[in-house]
Coordinates of C-alpha atoms in Angstrom, one line a residue:
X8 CA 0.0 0.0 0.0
X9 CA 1.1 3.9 -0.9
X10 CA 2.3 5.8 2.1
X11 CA -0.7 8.1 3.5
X12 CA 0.4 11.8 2.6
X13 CA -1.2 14.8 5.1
X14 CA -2.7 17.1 3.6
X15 CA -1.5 20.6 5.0
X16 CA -2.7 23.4 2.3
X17 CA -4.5 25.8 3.5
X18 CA -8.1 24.9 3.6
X19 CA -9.1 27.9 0.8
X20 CA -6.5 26.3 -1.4
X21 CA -8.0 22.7 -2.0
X22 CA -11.1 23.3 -4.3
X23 CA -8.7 25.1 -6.8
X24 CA -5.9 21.9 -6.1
X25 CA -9.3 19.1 -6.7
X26 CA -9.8 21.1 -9.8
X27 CA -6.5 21.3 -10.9
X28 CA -6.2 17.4 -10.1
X29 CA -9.2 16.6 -12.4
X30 CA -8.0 18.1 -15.1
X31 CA -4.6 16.3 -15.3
X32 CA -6.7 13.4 -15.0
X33 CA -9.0 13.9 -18.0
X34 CA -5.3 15.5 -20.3
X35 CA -3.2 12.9 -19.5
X36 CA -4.1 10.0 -21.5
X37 CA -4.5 6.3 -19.9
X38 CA -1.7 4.0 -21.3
X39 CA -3.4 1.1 -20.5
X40 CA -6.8 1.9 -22.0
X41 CA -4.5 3.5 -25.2
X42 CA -2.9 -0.4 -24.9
X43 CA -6.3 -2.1 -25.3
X44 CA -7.7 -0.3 -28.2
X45 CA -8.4 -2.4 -31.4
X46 CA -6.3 -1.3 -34.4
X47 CA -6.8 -2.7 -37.5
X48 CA -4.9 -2.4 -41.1
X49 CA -6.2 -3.2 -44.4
X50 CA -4.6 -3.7 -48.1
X51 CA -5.2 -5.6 -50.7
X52 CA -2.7 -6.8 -54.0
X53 CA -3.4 -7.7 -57.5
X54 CA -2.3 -11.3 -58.0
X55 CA -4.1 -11.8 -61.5
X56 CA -2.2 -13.9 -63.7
X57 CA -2.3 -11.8 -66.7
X58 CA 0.2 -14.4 -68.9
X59 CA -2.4 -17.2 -69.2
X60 CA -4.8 -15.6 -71.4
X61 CA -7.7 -12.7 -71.6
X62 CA -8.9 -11.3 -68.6
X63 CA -12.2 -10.4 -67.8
X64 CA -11.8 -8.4 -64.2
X65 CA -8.9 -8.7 -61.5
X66 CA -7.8 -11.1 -58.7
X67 CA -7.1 -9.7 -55.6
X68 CA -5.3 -10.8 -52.0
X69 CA -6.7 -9.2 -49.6
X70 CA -4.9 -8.9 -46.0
X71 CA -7.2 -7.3 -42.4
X72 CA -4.7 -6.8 -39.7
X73 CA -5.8 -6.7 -36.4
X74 CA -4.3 -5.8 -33.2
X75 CA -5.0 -5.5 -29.1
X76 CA -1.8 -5.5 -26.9
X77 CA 0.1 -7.8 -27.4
X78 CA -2.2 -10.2 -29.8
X79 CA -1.7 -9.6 -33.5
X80 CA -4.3 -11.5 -36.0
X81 CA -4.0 -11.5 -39.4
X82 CA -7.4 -12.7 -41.9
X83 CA -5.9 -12.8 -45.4
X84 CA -8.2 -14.2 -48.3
X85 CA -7.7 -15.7 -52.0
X86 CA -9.1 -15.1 -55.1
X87 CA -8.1 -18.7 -55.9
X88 CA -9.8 -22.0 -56.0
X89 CA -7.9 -23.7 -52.7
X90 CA -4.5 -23.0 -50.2
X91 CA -2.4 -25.3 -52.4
X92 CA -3.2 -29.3 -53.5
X93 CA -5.1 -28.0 -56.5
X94 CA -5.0 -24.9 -58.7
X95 CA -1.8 -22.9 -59.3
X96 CA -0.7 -22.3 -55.3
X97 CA 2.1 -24.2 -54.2
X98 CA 1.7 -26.6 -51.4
X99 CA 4.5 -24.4 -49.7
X100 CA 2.6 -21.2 -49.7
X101 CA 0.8 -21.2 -46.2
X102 CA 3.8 -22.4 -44.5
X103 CA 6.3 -19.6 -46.4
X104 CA 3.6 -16.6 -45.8
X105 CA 3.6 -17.5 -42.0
X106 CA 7.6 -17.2 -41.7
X107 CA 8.3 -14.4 -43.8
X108 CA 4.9 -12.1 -41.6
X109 CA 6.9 -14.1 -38.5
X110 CA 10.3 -13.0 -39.6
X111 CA 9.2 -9.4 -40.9
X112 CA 6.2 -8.4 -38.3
X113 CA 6.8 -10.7 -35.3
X114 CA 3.0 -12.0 -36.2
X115 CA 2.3 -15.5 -34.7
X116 CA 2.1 -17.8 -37.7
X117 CA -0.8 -19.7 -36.3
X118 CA -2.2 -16.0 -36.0
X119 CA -2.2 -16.2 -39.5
X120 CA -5.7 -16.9 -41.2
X121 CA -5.8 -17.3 -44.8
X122 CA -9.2 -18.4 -46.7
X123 CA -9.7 -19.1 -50.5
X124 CA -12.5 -17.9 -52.0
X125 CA -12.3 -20.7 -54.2
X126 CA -13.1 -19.2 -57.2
X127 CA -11.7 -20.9 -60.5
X128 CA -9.3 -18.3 -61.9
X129 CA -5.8 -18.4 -62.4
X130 CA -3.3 -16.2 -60.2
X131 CA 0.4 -15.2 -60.6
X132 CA 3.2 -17.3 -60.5
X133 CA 4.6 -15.0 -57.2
X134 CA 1.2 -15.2 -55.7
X135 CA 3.1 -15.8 -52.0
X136 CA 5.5 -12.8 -51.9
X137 CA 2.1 -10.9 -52.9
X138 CA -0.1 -11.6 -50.3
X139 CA 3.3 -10.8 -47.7
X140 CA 3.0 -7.9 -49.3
X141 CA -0.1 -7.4 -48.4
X142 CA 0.2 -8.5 -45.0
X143 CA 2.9 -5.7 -44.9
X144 CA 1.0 -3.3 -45.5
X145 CA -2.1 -3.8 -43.6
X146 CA 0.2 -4.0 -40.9
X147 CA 1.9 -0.9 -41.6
X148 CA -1.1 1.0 -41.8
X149 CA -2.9 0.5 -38.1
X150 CA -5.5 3.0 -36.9
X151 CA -8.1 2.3 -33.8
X152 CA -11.6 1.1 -35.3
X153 CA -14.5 1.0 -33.7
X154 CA -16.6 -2.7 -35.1
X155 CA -20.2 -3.9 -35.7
X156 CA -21.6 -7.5 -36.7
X157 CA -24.7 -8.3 -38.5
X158 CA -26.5 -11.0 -40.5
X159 CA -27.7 -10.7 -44.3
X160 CA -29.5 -13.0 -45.9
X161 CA -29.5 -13.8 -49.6
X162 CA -31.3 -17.1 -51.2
X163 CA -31.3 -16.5 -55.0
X164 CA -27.9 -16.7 -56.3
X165 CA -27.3 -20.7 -55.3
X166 CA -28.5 -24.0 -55.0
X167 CA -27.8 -27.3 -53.4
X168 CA -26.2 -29.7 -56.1
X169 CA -26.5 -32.9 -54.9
X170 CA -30.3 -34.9 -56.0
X171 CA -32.0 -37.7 -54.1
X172 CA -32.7 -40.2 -56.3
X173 CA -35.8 -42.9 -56.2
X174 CA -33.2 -45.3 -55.6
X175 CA -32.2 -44.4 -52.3
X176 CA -28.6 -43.1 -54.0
X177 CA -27.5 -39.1 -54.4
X178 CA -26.2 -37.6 -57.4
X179 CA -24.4 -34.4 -57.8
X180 CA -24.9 -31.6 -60.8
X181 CA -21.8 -30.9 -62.2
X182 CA -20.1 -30.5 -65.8
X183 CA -18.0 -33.4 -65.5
X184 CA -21.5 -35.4 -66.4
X185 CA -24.6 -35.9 -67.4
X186 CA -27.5 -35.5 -64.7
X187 CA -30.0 -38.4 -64.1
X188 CA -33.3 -38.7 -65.4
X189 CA -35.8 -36.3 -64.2
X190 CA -37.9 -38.8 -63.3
X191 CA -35.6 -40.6 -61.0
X192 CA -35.3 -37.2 -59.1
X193 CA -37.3 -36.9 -56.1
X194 CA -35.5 -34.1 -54.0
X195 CA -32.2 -31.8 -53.5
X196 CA -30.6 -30.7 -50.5
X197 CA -30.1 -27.3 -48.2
X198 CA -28.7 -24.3 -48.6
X199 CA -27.6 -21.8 -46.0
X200 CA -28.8 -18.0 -46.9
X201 CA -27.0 -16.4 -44.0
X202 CA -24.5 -13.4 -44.8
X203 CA -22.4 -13.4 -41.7
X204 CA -21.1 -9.6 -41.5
X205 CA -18.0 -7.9 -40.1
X206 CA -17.8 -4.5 -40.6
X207 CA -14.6 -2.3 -39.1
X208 CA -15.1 1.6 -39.2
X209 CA -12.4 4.8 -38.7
X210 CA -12.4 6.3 -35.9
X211 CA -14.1 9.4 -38.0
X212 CA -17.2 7.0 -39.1
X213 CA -15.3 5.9 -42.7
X214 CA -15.5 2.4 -43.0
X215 CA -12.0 0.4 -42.7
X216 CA -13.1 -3.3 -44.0
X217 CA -16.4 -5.0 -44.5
X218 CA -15.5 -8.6 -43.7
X219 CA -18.5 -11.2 -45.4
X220 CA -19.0 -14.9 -44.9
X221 CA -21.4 -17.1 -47.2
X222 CA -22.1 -20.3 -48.5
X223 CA -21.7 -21.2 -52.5
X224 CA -19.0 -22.5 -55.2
X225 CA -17.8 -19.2 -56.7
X226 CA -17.5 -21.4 -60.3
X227 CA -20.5 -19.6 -62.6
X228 CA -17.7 -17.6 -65.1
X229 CA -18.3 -15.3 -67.5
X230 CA -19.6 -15.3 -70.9
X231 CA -16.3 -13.8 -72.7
X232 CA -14.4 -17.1 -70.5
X233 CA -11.7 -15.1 -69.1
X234 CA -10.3 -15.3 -65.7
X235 CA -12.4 -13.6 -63.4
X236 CA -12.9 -13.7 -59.6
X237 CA -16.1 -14.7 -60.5
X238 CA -19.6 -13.7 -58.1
X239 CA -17.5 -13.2 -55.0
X240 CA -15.2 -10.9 -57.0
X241 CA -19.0 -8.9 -58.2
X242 CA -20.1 -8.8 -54.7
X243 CA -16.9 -7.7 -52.9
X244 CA -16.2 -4.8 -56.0
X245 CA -20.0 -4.1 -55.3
X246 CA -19.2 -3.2 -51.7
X247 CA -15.6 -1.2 -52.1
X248 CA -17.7 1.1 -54.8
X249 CA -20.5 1.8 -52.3
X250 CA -18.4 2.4 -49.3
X251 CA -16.0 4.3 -50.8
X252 CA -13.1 5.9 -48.7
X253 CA -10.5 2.9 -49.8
X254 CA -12.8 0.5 -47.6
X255 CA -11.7 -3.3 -48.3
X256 CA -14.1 -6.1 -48.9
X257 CA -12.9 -9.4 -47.9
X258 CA -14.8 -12.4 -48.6
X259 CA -14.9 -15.2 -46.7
X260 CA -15.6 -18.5 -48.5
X261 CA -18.6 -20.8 -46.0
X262 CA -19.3 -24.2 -46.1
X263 CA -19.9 -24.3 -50.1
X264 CA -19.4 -27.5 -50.6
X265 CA -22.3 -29.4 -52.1
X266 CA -23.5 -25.5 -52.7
X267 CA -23.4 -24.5 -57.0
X268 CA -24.6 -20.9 -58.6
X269 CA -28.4 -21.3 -59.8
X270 CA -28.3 -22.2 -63.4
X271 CA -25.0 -23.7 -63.4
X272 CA -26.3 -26.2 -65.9
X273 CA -28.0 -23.9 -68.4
X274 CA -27.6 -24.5 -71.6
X275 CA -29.8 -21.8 -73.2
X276 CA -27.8 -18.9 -72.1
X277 CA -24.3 -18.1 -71.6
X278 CA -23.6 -18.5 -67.7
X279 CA -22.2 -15.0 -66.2
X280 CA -21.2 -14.2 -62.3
X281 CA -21.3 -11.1 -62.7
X282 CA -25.5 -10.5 -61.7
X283 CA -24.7 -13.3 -59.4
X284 CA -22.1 -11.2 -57.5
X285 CA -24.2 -8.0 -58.1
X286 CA -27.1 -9.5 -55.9
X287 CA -24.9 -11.0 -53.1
X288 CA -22.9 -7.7 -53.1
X289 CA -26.4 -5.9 -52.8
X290 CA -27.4 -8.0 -49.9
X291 CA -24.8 -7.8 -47.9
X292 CA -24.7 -4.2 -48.3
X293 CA -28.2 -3.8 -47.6
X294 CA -27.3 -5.5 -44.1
X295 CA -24.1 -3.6 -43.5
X296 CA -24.9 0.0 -44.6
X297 CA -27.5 -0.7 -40.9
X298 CA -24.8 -1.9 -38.8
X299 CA -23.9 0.2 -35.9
X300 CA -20.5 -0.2 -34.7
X301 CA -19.1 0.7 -31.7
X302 CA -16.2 0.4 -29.3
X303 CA -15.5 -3.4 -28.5
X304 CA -11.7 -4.4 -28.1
X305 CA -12.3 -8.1 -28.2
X306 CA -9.6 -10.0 -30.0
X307 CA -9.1 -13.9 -29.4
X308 CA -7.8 -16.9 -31.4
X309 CA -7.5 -19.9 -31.0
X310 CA -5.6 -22.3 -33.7
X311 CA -5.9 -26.1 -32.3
X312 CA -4.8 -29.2 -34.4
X313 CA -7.5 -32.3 -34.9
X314 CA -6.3 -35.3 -35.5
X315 CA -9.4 -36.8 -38.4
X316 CA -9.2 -40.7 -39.4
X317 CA -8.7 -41.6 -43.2
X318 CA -11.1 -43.2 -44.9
X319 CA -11.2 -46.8 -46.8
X320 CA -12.5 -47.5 -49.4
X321 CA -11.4 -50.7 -50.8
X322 CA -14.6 -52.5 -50.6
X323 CA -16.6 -49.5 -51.9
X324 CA -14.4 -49.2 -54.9
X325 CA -14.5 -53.2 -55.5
X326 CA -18.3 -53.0 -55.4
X327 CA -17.9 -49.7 -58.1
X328 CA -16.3 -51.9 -60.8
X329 CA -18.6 -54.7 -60.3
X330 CA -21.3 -52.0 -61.3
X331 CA -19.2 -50.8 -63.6
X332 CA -18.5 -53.9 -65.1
X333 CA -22.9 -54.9 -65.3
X334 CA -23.7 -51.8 -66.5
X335 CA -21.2 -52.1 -69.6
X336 CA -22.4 -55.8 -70.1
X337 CA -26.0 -54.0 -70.2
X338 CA -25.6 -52.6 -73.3
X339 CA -27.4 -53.8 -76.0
X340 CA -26.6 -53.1 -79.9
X341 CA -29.7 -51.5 -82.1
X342 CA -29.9 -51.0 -85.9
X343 CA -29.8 -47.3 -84.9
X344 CA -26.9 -44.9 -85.0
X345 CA -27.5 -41.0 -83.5
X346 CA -28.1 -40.1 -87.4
X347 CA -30.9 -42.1 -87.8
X348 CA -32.0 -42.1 -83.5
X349 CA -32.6 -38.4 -83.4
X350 CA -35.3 -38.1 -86.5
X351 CA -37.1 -41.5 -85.1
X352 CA -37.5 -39.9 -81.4
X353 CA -39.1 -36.8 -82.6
X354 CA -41.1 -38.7 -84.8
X355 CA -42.6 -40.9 -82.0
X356 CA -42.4 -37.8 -80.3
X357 CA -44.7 -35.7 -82.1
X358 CA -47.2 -38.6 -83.6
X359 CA -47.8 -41.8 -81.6
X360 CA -50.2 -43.2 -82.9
X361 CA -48.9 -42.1 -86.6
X362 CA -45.2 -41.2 -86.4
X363 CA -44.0 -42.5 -90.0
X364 CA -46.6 -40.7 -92.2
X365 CA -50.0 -39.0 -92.2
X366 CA -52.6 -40.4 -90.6
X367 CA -54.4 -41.2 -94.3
X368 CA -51.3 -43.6 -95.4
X369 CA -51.9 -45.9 -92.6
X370 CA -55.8 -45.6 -92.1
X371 CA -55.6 -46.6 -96.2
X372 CA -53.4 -50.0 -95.8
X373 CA -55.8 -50.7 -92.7
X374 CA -58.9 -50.7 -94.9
X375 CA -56.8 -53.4 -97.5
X376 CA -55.7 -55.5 -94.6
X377 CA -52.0 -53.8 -94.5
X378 CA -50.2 -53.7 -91.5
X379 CA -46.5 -52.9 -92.9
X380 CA -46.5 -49.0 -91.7
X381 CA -47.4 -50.4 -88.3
X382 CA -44.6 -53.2 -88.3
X383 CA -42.0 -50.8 -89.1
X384 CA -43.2 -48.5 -86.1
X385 CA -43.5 -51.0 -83.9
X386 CA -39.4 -51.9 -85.3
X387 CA -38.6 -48.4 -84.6
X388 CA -40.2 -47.5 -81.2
X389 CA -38.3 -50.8 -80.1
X390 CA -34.6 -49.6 -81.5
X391 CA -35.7 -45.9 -79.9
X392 CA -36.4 -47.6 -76.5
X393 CA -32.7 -49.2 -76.4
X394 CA -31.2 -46.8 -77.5
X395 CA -32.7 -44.7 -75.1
X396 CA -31.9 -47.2 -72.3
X397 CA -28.2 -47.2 -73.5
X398 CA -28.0 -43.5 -73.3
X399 CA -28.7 -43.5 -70.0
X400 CA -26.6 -46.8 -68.9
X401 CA -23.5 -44.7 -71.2
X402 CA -24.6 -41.5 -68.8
X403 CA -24.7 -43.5 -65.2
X404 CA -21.1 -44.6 -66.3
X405 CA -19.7 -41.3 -66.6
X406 CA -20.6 -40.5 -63.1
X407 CA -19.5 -43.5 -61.8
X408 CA -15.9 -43.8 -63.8
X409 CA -14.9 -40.1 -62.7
X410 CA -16.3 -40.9 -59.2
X411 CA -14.7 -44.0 -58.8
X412 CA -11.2 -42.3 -60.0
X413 CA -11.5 -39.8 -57.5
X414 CA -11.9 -42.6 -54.7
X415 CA -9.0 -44.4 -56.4
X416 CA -7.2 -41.2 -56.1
X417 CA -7.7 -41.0 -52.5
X418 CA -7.6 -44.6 -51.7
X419 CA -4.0 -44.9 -52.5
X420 CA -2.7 -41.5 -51.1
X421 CA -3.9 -42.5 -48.0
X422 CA -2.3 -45.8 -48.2
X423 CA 0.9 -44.1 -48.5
X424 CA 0.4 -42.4 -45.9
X425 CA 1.3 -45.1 -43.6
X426 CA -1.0 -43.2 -41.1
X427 CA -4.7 -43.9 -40.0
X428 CA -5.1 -40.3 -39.8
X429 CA -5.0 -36.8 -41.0
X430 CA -3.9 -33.7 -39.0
X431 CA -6.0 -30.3 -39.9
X432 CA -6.0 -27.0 -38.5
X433 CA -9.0 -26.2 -37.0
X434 CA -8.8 -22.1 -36.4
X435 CA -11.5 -20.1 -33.8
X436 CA -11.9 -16.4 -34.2
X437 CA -13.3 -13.6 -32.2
X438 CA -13.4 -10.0 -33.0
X439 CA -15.9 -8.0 -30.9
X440 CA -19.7 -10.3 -31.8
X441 CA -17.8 -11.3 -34.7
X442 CA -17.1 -15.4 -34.0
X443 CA -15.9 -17.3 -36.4
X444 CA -15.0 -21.4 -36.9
X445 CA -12.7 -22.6 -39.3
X446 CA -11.8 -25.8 -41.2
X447 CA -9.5 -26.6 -44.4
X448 CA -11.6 -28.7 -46.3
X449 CA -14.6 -27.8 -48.4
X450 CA -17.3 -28.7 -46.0
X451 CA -21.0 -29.4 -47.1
X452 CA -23.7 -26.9 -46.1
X453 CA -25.5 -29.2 -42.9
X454 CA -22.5 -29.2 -41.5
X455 CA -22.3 -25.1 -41.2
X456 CA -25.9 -25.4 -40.3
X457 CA -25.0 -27.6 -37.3
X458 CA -22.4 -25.7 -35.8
X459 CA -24.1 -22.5 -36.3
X460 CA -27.1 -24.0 -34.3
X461 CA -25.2 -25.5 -31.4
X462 CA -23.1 -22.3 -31.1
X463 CA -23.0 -21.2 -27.8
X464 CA -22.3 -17.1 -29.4
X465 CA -25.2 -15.8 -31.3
X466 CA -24.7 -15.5 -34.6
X467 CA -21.3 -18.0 -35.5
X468 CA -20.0 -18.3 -38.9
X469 CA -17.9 -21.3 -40.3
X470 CA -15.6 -20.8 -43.0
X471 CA -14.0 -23.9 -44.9
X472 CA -10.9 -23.5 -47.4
X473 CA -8.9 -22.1 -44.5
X474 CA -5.0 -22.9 -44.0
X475 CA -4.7 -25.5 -46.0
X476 CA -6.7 -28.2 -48.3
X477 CA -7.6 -31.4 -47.9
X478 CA -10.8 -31.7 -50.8
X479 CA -14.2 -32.5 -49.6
X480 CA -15.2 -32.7 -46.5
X481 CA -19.2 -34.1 -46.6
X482 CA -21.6 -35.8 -43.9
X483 CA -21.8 -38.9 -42.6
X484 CA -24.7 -39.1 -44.1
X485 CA -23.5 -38.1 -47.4
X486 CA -21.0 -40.6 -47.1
X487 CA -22.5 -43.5 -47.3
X488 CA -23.4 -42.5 -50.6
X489 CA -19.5 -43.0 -51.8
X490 CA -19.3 -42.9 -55.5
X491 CA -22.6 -41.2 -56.3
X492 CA -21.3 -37.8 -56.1
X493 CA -18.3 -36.0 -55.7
X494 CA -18.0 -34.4 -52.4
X495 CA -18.5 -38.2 -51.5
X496 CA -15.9 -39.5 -53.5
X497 CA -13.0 -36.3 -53.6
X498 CA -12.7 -36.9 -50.0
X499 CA -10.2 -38.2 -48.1
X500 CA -12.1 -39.0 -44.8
X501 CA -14.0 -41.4 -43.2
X502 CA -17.3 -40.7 -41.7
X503 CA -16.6 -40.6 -37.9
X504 CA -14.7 -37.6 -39.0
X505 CA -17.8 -35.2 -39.0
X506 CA -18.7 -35.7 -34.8
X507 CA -15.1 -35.4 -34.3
X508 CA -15.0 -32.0 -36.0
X509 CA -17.8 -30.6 -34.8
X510 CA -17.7 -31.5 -31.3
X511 CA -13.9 -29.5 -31.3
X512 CA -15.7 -26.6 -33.3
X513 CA -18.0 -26.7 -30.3
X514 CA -15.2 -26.8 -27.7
X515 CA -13.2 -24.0 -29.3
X516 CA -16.6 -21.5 -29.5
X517 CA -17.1 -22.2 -26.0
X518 CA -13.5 -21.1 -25.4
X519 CA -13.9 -17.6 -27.1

């Protein structure tokens, strides 16, 4: 304790010594409460590889700084399909951006957040000394920010690609095949309309970074085919034009996995992002031009490592060829060849009941006791029917033979693996309200819808494609359905994985 001082001024002296006391106190600023402010930098770098052909609008890494005392946090995101394995990104990049921010800034690498939008276009060859550079200089460019958090909602830019078939099986819509019959479809799955919503402001009201988080494959492209961003790219250009002042957009790819652009399959019109991006960019804004920020210096993180087990699929991949093998030894030859198949199923198309003539011609031969025009369409209908049969036998192969080389893929990487298991970083965020779960696979909508649910913070977003990349990452339930669809089958897990990851999700929310 202090040593008691007496006070011996004269008794007329002390209001003017209480005054003079107060006003140090209010001119002499508080180093601890200066020590606790939030600071937060923003930049972002052009990483468009403009060497492997036209362009159609820019790529961007994008680097939010954050700071409280002693923590440093850095979210960094991608205009790139995935953080290495596939696409143009070396598998070397996460590691070498976390010791050269480490070597430079003294930043934590497992402070180090990077996400992939995972978008489909093609970035620089020097794509890691980039996004340092933009690390750099977010870092370098700290001011105190007061923060806000809301939730958008948009539900007309996406749709869930896998289809429940009569069968019991699932299907997926994609372009490496054809889709099943319509009539075999009998549903399709969830998607999650939430727009989780950071916002960071000045200190003069100016708005720092708008940091979004939603749910859908970036992989619609534009009519012209050049390398674009894609909708993400719309939306977050969307946002930087409204708010103006050099604000940031960073987006922040969900749990997108089994999640496609609407239309993705048209065939009738070109596809194109870009209204795609223009309506997510307008909802989010809607949301974010209402959020009221205010002072909240909360900055936690929490980067754990989960130890998932590998999946096998031998037997499932022994029972694929046997399928494969019956549905080849289904196919039956017709006279027919797709010259002649196509003008014989319009005909029976258009005219059952007379599809080789006019109706005279056959009512004629009736009346003389000729039945020739009605043998040959009877001859023809049959042909049509097994050639229509073998379209679709030709079609259930194509998803099965890419599917089952997928699980091939997988089977024998993690055979060489000598391990029964797969480490992942599993990353937990908090900035003010702003909470946030991450995960490096590309995770299947129910699973965000879970965690968000069971969250114990009000709203929680989950981000997949985050420090690192290990392919899909679906349900239990989903796989079961190995080799009817891709998440199933592009995934290198086995199905206990799922409660494992979510109950650690849970354990790291309750933690921030």
């Amino acid at each position: 304790m202090p040593p008691v001082i007496a006070d011996r001024s004269p008794a007329s002296a002390r209001p003017y010594l209480l005054l003079l006391a107060s006003i140090l106190a209010v001119s002499v600023p508080d180093e601890s409460a200066r020590a606790a402010e939030l600071l937060a930098g923003v930049a972002k770098v052009d990483i468009t590889d403009t060497d492997a052909g036209p362009v159609n609008d820019p790529l961007y890494v994008k680097a939010l700084v954050l700071k409280r005392d002693g923590t440093t946090v850095v979210i960094a995101t991608v205009d790139a399909v995935a953080i290495a394995e596939i696409g143009s990104i070396r598998n070397e990049y996460l590691a070498n951006v976390r010791a050269a921010a480490q070597q430079e800034l003294g930043i934590e690498p497992t402070h180090i957040l990077i996400n992939a939008s995972h978008c489909h276009g093609r970035v620089c060859a020097d794509v890691e000394q980039r996004t340092v550079q933009a690390i750099k200089a977010a870092a370098g460019n700290l001011v105190p920010v007061r923060i806000g958090v809301g939730v958008g909602h948009e539900d007309r830019v996406m749709e869930n690609r896998r289809l429940r078939l009569k069968s019991g099986r699932e299907a997926d819509v994609r372009h490496a095949y054809s889709l099943p019959p319509d009539e075999e479809v009998v549903g399709a799955g969830p998607i999650d309309p939430q727009i989780g919503i950071l916002r960071l402001d000045r200190a003069d009201g100016r708005t720092l970074a708008i940091v979004y988080n939603f749910a859908c494959h970036p992989i619609q492209g534009v009519p012209s085919g050049g390398n674009t961003a894609d909708m993400t790219g719309f939306a977050s250009k969307v946002l930087e034009d409204s708010f103006g002042d050099g604000a940031v957009a960073l987006f922040l790819q969900g749990c997108g996995g089994d999640v496609n652009p609407i239309g993705y399959k048209a065939v009738t019109q070109p596809r194109d992002a870009e209204p795609l991006g223009n309506l997510l960019g307008l909802s989010t804004m809607k949301t974010a031009k209402t959020i009221a920020c205010k002072d909240d210096d909360r900055l936690q993180i929490i980067n754990e490592t989960l130890a998932l087990p590998r999946a096998d699929n031998a037997d499932r991949i022994a029972t694929l060829q046997e399928e494969q093998m019956r549905l080849v030894q289904s196919l039956q030859g017709t006279s027919l060849n797709l010259k002649t198949f196509i003008p014989l199923a319009v005909q029976n198309n258009l005219a059952d009941s007379f599809p080789s003539y006019y109706s005279h011609r056959y009512l004629h031969d009736r009346k003389l006791g000729r039945d020739a025009m009605d043998r040959l369409d009877a001859e023809n209908r049959r042909n049509v029917e097994q050639y229509v049969r073998n379209i679709y036998v030709m079609e259930e192969l194509t998803r099965l033979q890419t599917n089952l080389a997928l699980l091939k893929k997988h089977q024998a990487r993690n055979v060489a693996s000598g391990s029964r298991t797969l480490d992942v970083e599993v990353v937990g965020v908090r900035i003010g309200d702003f909470v946030l779960v991450t995960f490096p696979g590309e995770l299947t909508v129910q699973i965000g819808l879970n965690i968000k649910q069971a969250a114990p913070h009000q709203p929680t977003f989950v981000a997949g494609y985050t420090n690192g990349y290990i392919y899909y990452a679906p349900t239990k339930e989903q796989l079961q359905n190995v080799g009817g669809a891709q998440e199933d089958s592009d995934c290198m897990l086995a199905p206990d994985w799922q409660e494992l990851f979510e109950a650690r999700a849970a354990a790291i929310l309750k933690r921030l």
